Amino acid sequence: PQKTITEAPKSLDIKYMGLVENKTSGAATGLISINGKSFLVKKGEKIEGVLIKSLSSEKLEVKIGKENITVVK
């Protein structure tokens, strides 16, 4: 069973700032902040130990270790 929470673990402060979608290719790039550092991420990338599982205009789904987390914009 998948556990969904809206708060990241205390050691990581993850914020989802937005999504940029290329209309031609359909590729989505998300803008996130982890512990105050900003990153441009794509699905499948791993940044600061955070695996990007999916991006949408409303939310970001990540995996940290064995924990699945949903971060709402």
PDB file of C-alpha atoms in Angstrom:
ATOM      1  CA  PRO A   1       0.000   0.000   0.000  1.00  0.00           C
ATOM      2  CA  GLN A   2       1.227   3.451  -0.923  1.00  0.00           C
ATOM      3  CA  LYS A   3       1.432   5.995   1.875  1.00  0.00           C
ATOM      4  CA  THR A   4       0.687   9.568   0.845  1.00  0.00           C
ATOM      5  CA  ILE A   5       1.563  12.492   3.062  1.00  0.00           C
ATOM      6  CA  THR A   6       1.782  16.185   2.297  1.00  0.00           C
ATOM      7  CA  GLU A   7       4.662  16.990   4.643  1.00  0.00           C
ATOM      8  CA  ALA A   8       8.223  15.991   3.783  1.00  0.00           C
ATOM      9  CA  PRO A   9      10.370  14.324   6.442  1.00  0.00           C
ATOM     10  CA  LYS A  10      11.795  16.850   8.923  1.00  0.00           C
ATOM     11  CA  SER A  11      15.316  16.501   7.487  1.00  0.00           C
ATOM     12  CA  LEU A  12      14.137  17.646   4.040  1.00  0.00           C
ATOM     13  CA  ASP A  13      12.166  20.787   3.289  1.00  0.00           C
ATOM     14  CA  ILE A  14      10.638  20.178  -0.158  1.00  0.00           C
ATOM     15  CA  LYS A  15       8.525  22.803  -1.900  1.00  0.00           C
ATOM     16  CA  TYR A  16       6.938  22.519  -5.338  1.00  0.00           C
ATOM     17  CA  MET A  17       6.964  25.878  -7.098  1.00  0.00           C
ATOM     18  CA  GLY A  18       5.628  25.025 -10.519  1.00  0.00           C
ATOM     19  CA  LEU A  19       5.692  23.190 -13.810  1.00  0.00           C
ATOM     20  CA  VAL A  20       6.878  24.194 -17.264  1.00  0.00           C
ATOM     21  CA  GLU A  21       5.569  22.041 -20.088  1.00  0.00           C
ATOM     22  CA  ASN A  22       6.952  21.997 -23.621  1.00  0.00           C
ATOM     23  CA  LYS A  23       3.816  21.972 -25.795  1.00  0.00           C
ATOM     24  CA  THR A  24       5.684  20.529 -28.787  1.00  0.00           C
ATOM     25  CA  SER A  25       7.436  17.600 -27.099  1.00  0.00           C
ATOM     26  CA  GLY A  26       5.147  17.242 -24.074  1.00  0.00           C
ATOM     27  CA  ALA A  27       8.203  17.174 -21.786  1.00  0.00           C
ATOM     28  CA  ALA A  28       7.510  18.538 -18.307  1.00  0.00           C
ATOM     29  CA  THR A  29      10.086  20.256 -16.109  1.00  0.00           C
ATOM     30  CA  GLY A  30       9.304  21.048 -12.490  1.00  0.00           C
ATOM     31  CA  LEU A  31      10.767  23.765 -10.308  1.00  0.00           C
ATOM     32  CA  ILE A  32      11.332  22.509  -6.769  1.00  0.00           C
ATOM     33  CA  SER A  33      13.153  23.668  -3.687  1.00  0.00           C
ATOM     34  CA  ILE A  34      14.951  21.231  -1.379  1.00  0.00           C
ATOM     35  CA  ASN A  35      16.268  22.743   1.857  1.00  0.00           C
ATOM     36  CA  GLY A  36      16.243  26.197   0.265  1.00  0.00           C
ATOM     37  CA  LYS A  37      18.107  25.188  -2.927  1.00  0.00           C
ATOM     38  CA  SER A  38      16.192  25.436  -6.224  1.00  0.00           C
ATOM     39  CA  PHE A  39      16.311  22.709  -8.863  1.00  0.00           C
ATOM     40  CA  LEU A  40      14.803  22.127 -12.302  1.00  0.00           C
ATOM     41  CA  VAL A  41      13.767  18.468 -12.408  1.00  0.00           C
ATOM     42  CA  LYS A  42      12.251  15.935 -14.776  1.00  0.00           C
ATOM     43  CA  LYS A  43      10.448  12.673 -14.061  1.00  0.00           C
ATOM     44  CA  GLY A  44      12.909   9.919 -13.144  1.00  0.00           C
ATOM     45  CA  GLU A  45      15.682  12.225 -11.929  1.00  0.00           C
ATOM     46  CA  LYS A  46      17.211  11.898  -8.476  1.00  0.00           C
ATOM     47  CA  ILE A  47      18.296  15.099  -6.717  1.00  0.00           C
ATOM     48  CA  GLU A  48      19.618  15.320  -3.137  1.00  0.00           C
ATOM     49  CA  GLY A  49      18.373  11.751  -2.523  1.00  0.00           C
ATOM     50  CA  VAL A  50      14.860  12.611  -3.776  1.00  0.00           C
ATOM     51  CA  LEU A  51      13.539  10.574  -6.735  1.00  0.00           C
ATOM     52  CA  ILE A  52      11.053  12.477  -8.913  1.00  0.00           C
ATOM     53  CA  LYS A  53       8.215  10.032  -9.668  1.00  0.00           C
ATOM     54  CA  SER A  54       5.709  12.329 -11.375  1.00  0.00           C
ATOM     55  CA  LEU A  55       4.932  15.972 -12.051  1.00  0.00           C
ATOM     56  CA  SER A  56       1.605  17.641 -12.697  1.00  0.00           C
ATOM     57  CA  SER A  57       0.351  21.218 -12.592  1.00  0.00           C
ATOM     58  CA  GLU A  58      -1.040  20.648  -9.079  1.00  0.00           C
ATOM     59  CA  LYS A  59       1.384  18.276  -7.364  1.00  0.00           C
ATOM     60  CA  LEU A  60       4.749  16.559  -7.325  1.00  0.00           C
ATOM     61  CA  GLU A  61       5.205  12.908  -6.340  1.00  0.00           C
ATOM     62  CA  VAL A  62       8.592  11.888  -4.995  1.00  0.00           C
ATOM     63  CA  LYS A  63      10.221   8.927  -3.312  1.00  0.00           C
ATOM     64  CA  ILE A  64      12.704   9.334  -0.484  1.00  0.00           C
ATOM     65  CA  GLY A  65      14.177   5.991   0.540  1.00  0.00           C
ATOM     66  CA  LYS A  66      11.139   3.687   0.754  1.00  0.00           C
ATOM     67  CA  GLU A  67       8.652   6.497   1.403  1.00  0.00           C
ATOM     68  CA  ASN A  68       6.363   7.930  -1.280  1.00  0.00           C
ATOM     69  CA  ILE A  69       5.480  11.571  -0.712  1.00  0.00           C
ATOM     70  CA  THR A  70       3.069  13.918  -2.487  1.00  0.00           C
ATOM     71  CA  VAL A  71       3.988  17.602  -2.388  1.00  0.00           C
ATOM     72  CA  VAL A  72       1.090  19.907  -3.268  1.00  0.00           C
ATOM     73  CA  LYS A  73       1.833  23.247  -4.920  1.00  0.00           C
TER      74      LYS A  73
END
